[in-house]
Coordinates of C-alpha atoms in Angstrom, one line a residue:
Chain A
L120 CA 116.2 71.9 116.6
I121 CA 116.1 71.6 120.7
V122 CA 114.3 68.7 122.6
V123 CA 113.4 70.0 126.2
E124 CA 112.9 67.1 128.5
G125 CA 110.1 68.0 130.8
P126 CA 109.4 66.7 134.5
G127 CA 107.0 63.8 133.3
A128 CA 109.3 62.5 130.7
P129 CA 109.7 58.8 130.7
E130 CA 113.7 58.0 131.6
G131 CA 115.7 58.2 128.6
F132 CA 113.0 59.1 126.2
A133 CA 114.0 62.7 125.7
E134 CA 117.7 61.8 125.5
G135 CA 116.5 58.9 123.0
V136 CA 114.2 61.6 120.5
A137 CA 117.5 64.1 120.6
R138 CA 119.9 61.9 120.2
R139 CA 117.9 60.1 116.8
L140 CA 117.3 63.8 115.8
G141 CA 120.9 65.2 116.2
A142 CA 119.0 67.9 118.6
D143 CA 120.2 69.6 121.4
L144 CA 118.8 68.2 124.4
V145 CA 117.8 71.1 127.2
K146 CA 116.8 69.9 130.7
P147 CA 114.6 72.7 132.5
V148 CA 114.8 73.4 136.1
Y149 CA 111.7 71.9 138.1
K150 CA 110.1 72.6 141.5
I151 CA 106.9 72.4 143.5
F152 CA 106.4 75.6 145.4
P153 CA 105.4 75.4 149.3
D154 CA 102.0 76.0 148.1
G155 CA 102.0 72.8 145.6
E156 CA 102.3 74.9 142.3
S157 CA 104.7 73.9 139.7
Y158 CA 107.4 75.8 138.5
V159 CA 109.6 75.2 135.6
R160 CA 112.2 77.4 134.1
L161 CA 114.4 76.8 130.7
P162 CA 118.2 77.0 130.6
G163 CA 118.3 80.8 128.3
R164 CA 117.3 81.6 125.3
L165 CA 115.5 79.0 122.7
E166 CA 115.9 79.4 118.4
G167 CA 114.2 77.9 116.1
T168 CA 111.6 74.3 116.5
V169 CA 111.4 73.3 120.1
V170 CA 110.1 69.6 120.9
V171 CA 108.7 69.4 124.6
V172 CA 108.9 65.7 125.7
Q173 CA 106.5 65.4 128.6
S174 CA 104.2 62.2 129.9
M175 CA 101.3 62.3 131.8
Y176 CA 101.1 59.6 133.8
P177 CA 101.7 59.2 137.0
Q178 CA 100.2 62.4 138.5
Q179 CA 98.4 63.3 135.2
D180 CA 96.8 66.7 136.1
K181 CA 100.4 68.1 137.4
R182 CA 102.0 66.8 134.2
L183 CA 99.4 68.4 132.2
V184 CA 99.9 71.7 133.6
E185 CA 103.5 71.7 133.5
A186 CA 103.3 71.1 129.7
L187 CA 100.9 74.0 129.5
L188 CA 103.6 76.3 131.3
L189 CA 106.6 74.4 129.0
A190 CA 104.8 75.8 125.9
E191 CA 104.6 79.3 127.6
A192 CA 108.1 79.0 128.4
S193 CA 109.4 77.9 125.2
Y194 CA 108.0 80.8 123.3
G195 CA 108.9 83.2 126.1
A196 CA 112.2 82.2 125.5
G197 CA 112.3 82.2 121.5
A198 CA 111.4 79.4 120.0
S199 CA 109.4 80.1 117.0
R200 CA 107.5 77.0 116.9
V201 CA 106.9 74.2 119.5
I202 CA 105.5 70.8 119.3
L203 CA 104.5 68.4 122.3
V204 CA 105.7 64.6 122.2
A205 CA 103.4 63.1 124.9
P206 CA 104.2 59.3 125.1
Y207 CA 100.9 58.7 127.5
M208 CA 98.1 61.3 127.0
A209 CA 96.2 61.7 129.9
Y210 CA 92.3 61.5 130.2
A211 CA 92.1 59.6 126.7
R212 CA 89.7 57.1 128.0
Q213 CA 86.9 59.5 128.8
D214 CA 86.4 60.2 124.6
K215 CA 83.0 60.5 124.7
R216 CA 79.8 61.1 126.7
F217 CA 79.3 57.9 127.9
L218 CA 76.5 59.2 130.1
E219 CA 74.7 62.7 129.6
G220 CA 76.3 65.4 131.6
E221 CA 80.1 63.7 131.7
P222 CA 82.7 66.0 129.8
I223 CA 84.6 65.0 126.9
S224 CA 87.7 64.9 128.9
I225 CA 90.4 64.3 126.3
K226 CA 88.4 66.9 124.1
A227 CA 89.3 69.4 127.4
V228 CA 92.7 68.6 127.1
L229 CA 93.6 68.6 123.7
K230 CA 92.1 72.3 123.6
A231 CA 93.9 73.5 126.2
L232 CA 97.4 71.9 125.1
G233 CA 96.5 73.7 121.7
A234 CA 95.9 76.8 123.7
A235 CA 98.9 77.1 125.1
G236 CA 100.7 77.1 121.6
Y237 CA 101.5 73.9 120.6
D238 CA 101.3 74.0 117.0
A239 CA 101.5 70.2 117.0
L240 CA 101.6 66.9 118.8
V241 CA 102.5 63.5 118.6
T242 CA 101.4 60.9 121.2
I243 CA 101.5 56.7 121.1
D244 CA 98.8 54.7 121.1
I245 CA 96.6 56.5 122.4
H246 CA 93.0 55.0 122.9
K247 CA 91.2 56.0 120.2
P248 CA 93.1 58.0 117.5
E249 CA 90.4 59.5 116.3
S250 CA 90.0 62.1 119.2
L251 CA 92.9 63.7 118.1
A252 CA 90.9 65.7 116.0
Y253 CA 90.0 67.6 119.1
F254 CA 93.4 69.0 118.8
P255 CA 93.5 72.7 116.8
G256 CA 97.0 71.7 115.0
R257 CA 98.4 68.5 113.5
A258 CA 98.1 65.8 116.0
L259 CA 99.6 62.5 115.1
D260 CA 99.2 59.0 116.8
A261 CA 102.6 56.5 116.8
T262 CA 102.5 53.0 117.4
A263 CA 104.9 51.7 120.0
V264 CA 104.2 48.0 118.3
P265 CA 107.0 47.7 116.2
Q266 CA 109.2 48.3 119.0
L267 CA 107.3 45.5 121.1
A268 CA 107.3 43.2 118.2
E269 CA 111.2 43.3 118.1
A270 CA 111.5 42.7 121.9
V271 CA 109.1 40.1 121.9
R272 CA 111.0 38.5 119.2
G273 CA 114.1 38.4 121.8
S274 CA 112.1 36.1 124.0
I275 CA 111.1 33.3 121.2
G276 CA 113.3 30.5 120.7
E277 CA 113.9 28.8 117.0
G278 CA 110.8 26.9 115.5
E279 CA 108.8 28.2 118.4
D280 CA 105.1 28.1 117.1
I281 CA 103.5 31.8 118.0
V282 CA 100.6 33.9 117.6
V283 CA 99.3 36.8 118.6
I284 CA 96.2 37.6 120.6
A285 CA 94.2 40.4 121.2
P286 CA 92.3 40.5 124.4
D287 CA 89.6 42.2 122.7
R288 CA 88.0 43.1 119.2
G289 CA 89.1 46.8 120.1
A290 CA 92.7 45.7 120.4
V291 CA 92.7 43.3 116.9
R292 CA 94.8 46.1 114.8
R293 CA 97.5 45.8 117.2
A294 CA 97.4 42.2 117.0
E295 CA 97.1 42.2 113.4
R296 CA 100.4 44.3 113.0
M297 CA 102.5 42.8 115.9
A298 CA 101.2 39.7 114.0
S299 CA 102.8 40.9 110.8
I300 CA 106.3 41.7 112.3
L301 CA 106.5 38.4 113.9
R302 CA 105.2 36.6 110.6
A303 CA 102.8 34.9 113.0
Q304 CA 99.2 34.5 112.6
H305 CA 96.4 36.6 114.9
D306 CA 93.2 36.8 116.9
Y307 CA 91.0 38.1 119.0
L308 CA 89.2 36.9 122.1
E309 CA 85.2 36.5 122.2
K310 CA 82.8 36.5 125.0
H311 CA 81.0 33.1 125.3
R312 CA 78.3 32.8 127.6
D313 CA 77.4 29.1 128.0
R314 CA 73.4 28.2 127.2
Y315 CA 73.0 26.3 130.1
T316 CA 75.3 27.1 133.2
G317 CA 75.5 30.7 132.3
E318 CA 79.2 30.7 132.7
V319 CA 81.4 33.1 130.5
T320 CA 84.5 32.5 129.1
Y321 CA 86.4 33.8 126.2
R322 CA 88.0 32.2 123.3
P323 CA 89.9 33.3 120.0
K324 CA 87.4 33.8 117.3
S325 CA 89.1 31.5 114.7
I326 CA 92.6 30.0 116.1
D327 CA 93.6 27.0 118.0
V328 CA 96.2 28.1 120.8
Q329 CA 97.0 24.1 121.4
G330 CA 100.7 24.1 122.2
K331 CA 101.6 27.6 120.9
T332 CA 103.2 30.1 122.7
V333 CA 100.7 33.3 122.9
V334 CA 102.0 36.7 122.7
I335 CA 98.7 39.0 124.2
V336 CA 99.0 42.6 123.1
D337 CA 97.1 45.7 124.2
D338 CA 97.1 49.5 124.5
M339 CA 97.2 49.4 127.9
V340 CA 97.4 47.3 131.5
S341 CA 96.0 49.2 133.9
T342 CA 94.3 46.6 137.0
G343 CA 95.6 44.2 134.6
G344 CA 92.0 42.2 134.7
T345 CA 91.3 42.4 131.0
M346 CA 94.8 40.8 130.6
A347 CA 94.8 38.4 133.4
R348 CA 91.7 37.0 132.1
A349 CA 92.8 36.5 128.4
A350 CA 96.0 34.7 130.0
S351 CA 94.1 32.2 132.2
M352 CA 91.8 31.6 129.3
L353 CA 94.5 30.9 126.5
L354 CA 96.3 28.6 129.2
S355 CA 93.4 26.7 129.6
L356 CA 92.9 26.1 125.9
G357 CA 96.2 24.6 126.0
A358 CA 98.6 27.4 125.1
R359 CA 102.3 26.3 125.6
R360 CA 102.8 29.7 127.2
V361 CA 102.0 33.5 127.6
I362 CA 103.7 36.3 127.2
A363 CA 102.4 40.2 127.5
A364 CA 102.7 42.8 125.4
C365 CA 101.2 46.5 125.9
T366 CA 102.2 49.9 125.1
H367 CA 101.1 51.9 128.5
G368 CA 101.6 49.4 131.3
L369 CA 100.1 51.8 134.6
F370 CA 99.9 48.4 136.5
L371 CA 97.6 49.7 139.2
G372 CA 97.5 48.4 142.6
D373 CA 98.2 44.4 142.6
A374 CA 98.2 44.0 138.6
L375 CA 101.5 42.5 138.1
E376 CA 100.8 40.2 141.1
K377 CA 97.6 39.2 139.3
L378 CA 99.2 39.1 135.6
R379 CA 102.1 36.5 137.5
K380 CA 99.3 34.5 139.1
A381 CA 97.4 34.0 135.6
G382 CA 100.3 32.4 134.5
I383 CA 101.9 35.3 132.1
E384 CA 105.9 34.3 131.6
E385 CA 107.4 37.7 130.5
I386 CA 105.8 41.2 130.3
Y387 CA 106.9 44.0 128.1
S388 CA 105.7 47.6 128.4
A389 CA 106.9 50.7 126.4
N390 CA 108.7 53.6 128.0
T391 CA 105.7 55.9 127.9
V392 CA 105.2 56.0 131.5
P393 CA 107.7 54.6 134.2
V394 CA 108.3 51.1 134.1
P395 CA 108.3 49.1 137.1
E396 CA 110.9 46.4 138.5
G397 CA 109.7 42.8 136.7
V398 CA 108.6 44.3 133.4
K399 CA 111.0 44.4 130.5
P400 CA 111.4 47.7 129.3
V401 CA 110.8 48.5 125.6
D402 CA 112.3 52.3 124.4
A403 CA 109.2 53.8 122.4
S404 CA 111.4 57.1 121.7
P405 CA 111.9 55.6 118.0
A406 CA 108.4 55.6 117.3
A407 CA 107.8 59.3 118.4
V408 CA 110.7 60.3 116.2
E409 CA 109.3 58.7 113.1
A410 CA 106.0 60.6 113.8
L411 CA 107.6 63.9 114.4
R412 CA 109.8 63.9 111.0
E413 CA 106.9 64.1 109.1
L414 CA 106.2 67.3 111.3
L415 CA 109.8 68.7 111.4
Chain B
L121 CA 70.1 80.6 136.0
I122 CA 72.4 77.2 137.0
V123 CA 75.3 77.5 139.7
V124 CA 77.6 74.5 139.5
E125 CA 79.1 73.5 142.5
G126 CA 82.8 72.3 141.8
P127 CA 84.4 69.9 143.5
G128 CA 87.3 73.1 144.6
A129 CA 84.0 75.2 145.8
P130 CA 84.8 76.1 149.4
E131 CA 82.3 75.1 151.9
G132 CA 78.9 77.3 151.5
F133 CA 80.6 79.5 148.5
A134 CA 78.5 77.8 145.8
E135 CA 75.6 78.2 147.8
G136 CA 76.1 81.3 148.8
V137 CA 76.1 82.7 145.2
A138 CA 72.9 80.2 144.0
R139 CA 70.9 81.9 146.8
R140 CA 71.9 85.7 146.4
L141 CA 71.3 85.1 142.4
G142 CA 67.9 83.1 142.5
A143 CA 69.6 80.5 140.8
D144 CA 69.5 76.3 140.8
L145 CA 72.5 74.9 142.7
V146 CA 73.8 71.6 141.1
K147 CA 76.5 69.1 142.6
P148 CA 78.3 67.4 140.0
V149 CA 79.0 63.7 140.9
Y150 CA 82.7 63.7 141.3
K151 CA 85.5 61.1 141.7
I152 CA 89.3 60.2 140.9
F153 CA 89.7 56.9 138.8
P154 CA 92.3 54.3 140.5
D155 CA 94.9 55.9 137.9
G156 CA 94.7 59.2 139.5
E157 CA 92.5 60.7 136.6
S158 CA 89.6 63.0 137.6
Y159 CA 85.8 62.1 136.7
V160 CA 82.8 64.7 137.0
R161 CA 79.4 64.4 136.1
L162 CA 76.7 67.2 135.6
P163 CA 73.2 65.3 136.8
G164 CA 71.4 66.0 133.4
R165 CA 70.4 68.6 130.8
L166 CA 71.3 72.4 131.3
E167 CA 69.8 75.3 129.6
G168 CA 70.9 79.2 129.5
T169 CA 74.0 80.3 131.6
V170 CA 75.6 78.1 133.9
V171 CA 77.7 79.7 136.6
V172 CA 80.8 76.9 137.7
V173 CA 82.0 77.8 141.5
Q174 CA 85.7 76.3 141.1
S175 CA 88.6 77.6 143.6
M176 CA 92.0 76.6 142.8
Y177 CA 93.6 75.5 146.2
P178 CA 94.7 73.2 147.4
Q179 CA 95.6 70.7 145.2
Q180 CA 95.5 73.6 142.2
D181 CA 96.5 71.5 139.1
K182 CA 93.5 69.1 139.9
R183 CA 91.2 71.7 140.2
L184 CA 92.4 73.5 137.4
V185 CA 91.8 70.3 135.2
E186 CA 88.4 70.1 136.9
A187 CA 87.6 73.0 135.9
L188 CA 88.1 72.6 132.2
L189 CA 86.0 69.4 132.3
L190 CA 83.1 71.4 134.3
A191 CA 83.5 73.8 131.0
E192 CA 83.0 70.8 128.6
A193 CA 80.7 69.0 130.6
S194 CA 78.2 72.3 130.8
Y195 CA 78.6 73.0 127.1
G196 CA 77.8 68.9 126.4
A197 CA 74.9 69.1 128.7
G198 CA 73.0 72.2 126.6
A199 CA 74.5 75.3 128.6
S200 CA 74.5 78.3 125.9
R201 CA 77.1 80.3 128.4
V202 CA 79.8 78.8 130.9
I203 CA 81.2 81.8 133.5
L204 CA 83.9 80.5 136.1
V205 CA 84.0 82.0 139.3
A206 CA 87.3 80.8 140.9
P207 CA 87.3 82.9 144.3
Y208 CA 91.2 81.6 144.6
M209 CA 93.0 81.9 141.1
A210 CA 96.1 79.1 141.2
Y211 CA 99.4 80.3 139.3
A212 CA 98.6 84.1 139.6
R213 CA 101.9 85.0 141.5
Q214 CA 104.1 83.6 138.2
D215 CA 102.8 86.9 136.5
K216 CA 105.8 87.8 134.9
R217 CA 108.8 86.4 133.6
F218 CA 111.1 87.2 136.7
L219 CA 113.7 85.5 135.1
E220 CA 114.9 84.2 131.3
G221 CA 113.1 81.0 130.6
E222 CA 110.3 81.2 132.7
P223 CA 106.8 81.2 131.8
I224 CA 104.1 83.7 132.6
S225 CA 102.3 80.9 134.3
I226 CA 99.0 82.4 135.1
K227 CA 98.9 83.2 131.1
A228 CA 98.7 79.8 130.3
V229 CA 96.3 78.9 132.9
L230 CA 93.9 81.7 131.9
K231 CA 94.5 80.7 128.1
A232 CA 93.3 77.2 129.3
L233 CA 90.2 78.1 131.0
G234 CA 89.5 80.3 127.7
A235 CA 89.9 77.2 125.5
A236 CA 88.1 75.0 127.6
G237 CA 84.6 77.1 126.8
Y238 CA 84.7 80.0 129.8
D239 CA 83.6 83.0 128.4
A240 CA 83.6 85.0 131.4
L241 CA 85.5 84.9 134.2
V242 CA 85.4 86.3 138.1
T243 CA 88.1 86.0 140.8
I244 CA 88.6 87.7 144.3
D245 CA 91.7 89.9 144.9
I246 CA 94.2 88.5 142.7
H247 CA 97.8 89.1 143.0
K248 CA 98.0 91.2 139.9
P249 CA 94.2 92.6 138.3
E250 CA 96.2 93.6 134.9
S251 CA 96.9 89.5 134.6
L252 CA 93.2 89.1 133.9
A253 CA 94.0 90.5 130.1
Y254 CA 95.4 87.2 129.2
F255 CA 91.8 85.7 129.8
P256 CA 90.1 85.8 126.1
G257 CA 87.1 86.8 127.6
R258 CA 85.7 89.2 130.3
A259 CA 87.2 88.9 133.5
L260 CA 86.5 90.8 136.5
D261 CA 88.5 91.3 139.9
A262 CA 86.1 91.7 142.7
T263 CA 87.2 92.4 146.3
A264 CA 86.6 90.4 149.3
V265 CA 87.9 93.8 151.4
P266 CA 84.7 95.2 152.1
Q267 CA 83.2 91.7 153.6
L268 CA 86.6 91.7 155.5
A269 CA 85.8 95.4 156.5
E270 CA 82.7 94.7 158.0
A271 CA 83.7 91.1 160.0
V272 CA 86.9 92.8 161.5
R273 CA 84.2 95.8 162.7
G274 CA 83.0 93.0 165.0
S275 CA 85.8 93.1 167.2
I276 CA 86.4 96.4 167.4
G277 CA 85.2 98.0 171.0
E278 CA 83.3 101.0 171.1
G279 CA 85.7 104.0 170.9
E280 CA 88.7 102.2 170.0
D281 CA 91.0 104.2 167.7
I282 CA 91.8 102.0 164.9
V283 CA 94.7 102.4 161.9
V284 CA 94.9 100.1 158.9
I285 CA 98.1 99.0 157.8
A286 CA 99.6 97.6 154.8
P287 CA 102.5 95.2 155.3
D288 CA 103.8 96.8 152.0
R289 CA 103.3 99.2 149.2
G290 CA 101.8 97.1 147.2
A291 CA 98.9 96.4 149.6
V292 CA 98.2 99.8 149.7
R293 CA 94.8 99.9 147.9
R294 CA 93.6 97.4 149.9
A295 CA 94.4 99.2 152.9
E296 CA 93.0 102.5 151.9
R297 CA 89.7 100.7 151.1
M298 CA 89.7 98.9 154.5
A299 CA 90.1 102.1 156.3
S300 CA 87.6 104.3 154.5
I301 CA 84.7 101.3 155.3
L302 CA 86.4 101.4 158.9
R303 CA 86.3 105.3 159.0
A304 CA 90.2 105.1 159.7
Q305 CA 93.4 106.0 159.3
H306 CA 95.5 103.9 156.7
D307 CA 99.4 103.6 156.0
Y308 CA 101.9 101.2 154.8
L309 CA 105.1 99.7 156.1
E310 CA 108.5 100.9 155.0
K311 CA 111.9 99.2 155.3
H312 CA 114.6 101.3 157.1
R313 CA 118.0 100.0 157.5
D314 CA 119.9 101.5 160.2
R315 CA 123.5 103.1 158.6
Y316 CA 125.2 102.3 161.2
T317 CA 124.3 99.0 162.6
G318 CA 122.7 97.6 159.3
E319 CA 119.9 96.4 161.4
V320 CA 116.6 96.3 159.4
T321 CA 112.9 97.5 160.7
Y322 CA 110.0 98.3 159.3
R323 CA 107.8 101.2 159.9
P324 CA 104.6 102.9 159.1
K325 CA 105.6 105.7 156.6
S326 CA 103.9 108.4 158.5
I327 CA 101.4 107.1 161.1
D328 CA 101.8 106.7 164.9
V329 CA 100.6 103.6 165.9
Q330 CA 101.2 104.3 169.6
G331 CA 98.0 103.0 171.5
K332 CA 96.2 102.5 168.6
T333 CA 94.5 98.8 167.6
V334 CA 96.6 98.2 164.4
V335 CA 94.4 95.8 161.3
I336 CA 97.2 94.8 159.0
V337 CA 95.3 93.8 155.9
D338 CA 96.7 91.7 153.0
D339 CA 95.8 89.6 149.8
M340 CA 97.2 86.2 150.8
V341 CA 99.1 84.7 153.6
S342 CA 101.3 82.0 152.5
T343 CA 103.8 80.9 155.2
G344 CA 102.9 83.8 157.1
G345 CA 106.5 85.5 157.2
T346 CA 105.3 88.9 156.3
M347 CA 102.3 89.1 158.2
A348 CA 104.0 88.0 161.4
R349 CA 107.0 90.4 161.0
A350 CA 104.7 93.5 160.4
A351 CA 102.7 92.8 163.3
S352 CA 105.9 92.4 165.6
M353 CA 107.1 95.6 164.4
L354 CA 103.7 97.3 165.2
L355 CA 103.5 95.9 168.4
S356 CA 107.0 97.0 169.1
L357 CA 106.4 100.6 168.2
G358 CA 103.5 101.0 171.0
A359 CA 100.2 99.5 168.8
R360 CA 97.7 98.2 171.2
R361 CA 96.8 95.3 169.9
V362 CA 97.1 93.8 166.1
I363 CA 94.2 92.1 164.3
A364 CA 95.3 90.4 160.7
A365 CA 92.7 90.2 157.8
C366 CA 93.6 88.6 154.4
T367 CA 91.5 87.4 151.3
H368 CA 93.6 84.3 150.5
G369 CA 94.4 82.7 154.0
L370 CA 96.6 79.7 152.9
F371 CA 98.5 79.1 156.3
L372 CA 101.0 77.1 155.0
G373 CA 103.3 74.8 157.6
D374 CA 103.4 76.4 160.9
A375 CA 102.4 79.7 159.4
L376 CA 99.2 80.3 162.3
E377 CA 101.8 79.3 165.5
K378 CA 104.2 82.0 163.9
L379 CA 101.4 84.7 163.5
R380 CA 100.5 84.1 167.1
K381 CA 103.7 84.1 168.4
A382 CA 104.1 87.6 166.4
G383 CA 101.6 88.8 168.9
I384 CA 98.3 88.6 166.7
E385 CA 95.3 88.7 168.1
E386 CA 92.6 87.7 165.6
I387 CA 93.2 86.4 162.2
Y388 CA 90.4 86.9 159.8
S389 CA 90.1 85.1 156.2
A390 CA 87.7 85.3 153.2
N391 CA 86.4 81.6 152.0
T392 CA 88.1 81.7 148.9
V393 CA 90.4 78.5 150.2
P394 CA 89.3 76.3 153.5
V395 CA 89.9 78.2 156.4
P396 CA 91.8 76.3 159.0
E397 CA 90.2 76.2 162.8
G398 CA 91.5 79.5 164.8
V399 CA 90.5 81.7 161.9
K400 CA 87.3 83.6 161.2
P401 CA 85.9 82.7 158.2
V402 CA 84.7 85.5 156.3
D403 CA 82.1 84.8 153.0
A404 CA 83.3 86.4 150.4
S405 CA 80.6 85.2 147.9
P406 CA 79.0 88.6 148.3
A407 CA 82.0 90.0 146.7
A408 CA 81.6 87.3 143.6
V409 CA 78.1 88.0 143.3
E410 CA 78.5 91.6 142.8
A411 CA 80.8 91.1 139.9
L412 CA 78.2 88.3 138.7
R413 CA 75.6 90.6 138.0
E414 CA 78.1 92.8 135.9
L415 CA 78.1 90.2 133.4
L416 CA 75.0 88.1 133.4

């Protein structure tokens, strides 16, 4: 078993996968030609099953093309089977035709990866796991929530009363999972519009957060708007302090500043994408390895 | 018949195709999300055959992914058949495993385009037409040499004695084709190494260029090194003046300066990629249309 560290693999991720699987870690040569085209080269012959680790942020398009090239190179070098571990899958949010004339982008991307020869795929906390049906082979969605939960546990003092909150109904399953690990209650925020003033607020559906430590969990933080708003609302409802945890922390633009201004004390993000300074990185490679074991 | 102008279509190219085929021209909405992902949207329903025009330079990876998205969007909008016109095909130069461990990049790219649903493909002066066998549907390599020849003819004075030279043996077919249109002789440059001094020169294999106007023709100019060297050599052998003509003029870095310093008077490039100032653009859409007619 060989693990190939793609140029888009988050730092330490491929190493973590190889170590846990007892596999050899191989680092391809990687460069960009003066015209902008990517070049990859594997060091010599490969045999048996190859696991390519390649995340797809930033530079989603380049990372995707490199993933195509790495599959072709792996078979060319002698691999009998190539599996892709894409901790962050690009284009996963365009998972249906919201408007006529749009593509289902994730469908096009997953079909291209299948055509490149990947016969199985592992990703982590993809926006909608149902999207993986577009991939022609076996595709598993692992979750980094257990790793995030263990990391968050380290920030919780003894006897501290915690609740886990999803910023919207779509993320409630993740909140539930994290809450069960932390032996805490969970809930999600519901939108309320004041009948008289028209003012919009967000409140936990049923839980009282007064005096509690709130862990807000979501699959992705991009501009940080949703997470910041959730934090402000929960603090205004009397939460003692707010911790944020997400799998894919893109933190676009001034997202981190926004989150701190909203009063979030600590921010955890899995290492599916590069984790910026000021955010606590959580190694998600155990989640990928667990899924890989099902495929090997 | 509908022609879709992809975000990578060279200026005027899709229009030229639509006009010549009597087809409707459709311009998709195009944007880049803050995280760097591309978004395309076709304006409403499509029917029948759709021709997507999308060139793949610069930003080859982004252009390739957009091509995948446009195929998916076209079928989603009702197209029964989608054909790709890629005047410049990215990754065409990595068309074999030059070294062990390398990918055949063009194979990975053409398979991805096939998987996206393109059922036929037209490209122009691809590096090695044999590469097109990797595409799962019909794929035609059109040539812009006739258009280049007609453009060059406009620069030739009455009674001016011209020869067409390929800078290496690989380009001799193109030189032959252009020469036959211009009713001129053709040849290619051969490398010579002086047995005593070791000095390397390049000379036409059999033609004497003394006093003649030389048209150097090649499929691609990237850094301009090959073309500049050919021009210098031919002028030192007594050529009266040198004109350069190529299909894909990338002109990377200081390529244009290099070509002018080498004494090239005029430079023609087809519009398969954006044509910079100082280079005479040649419309290659008639070449694509001729190939398309075979597929429709």
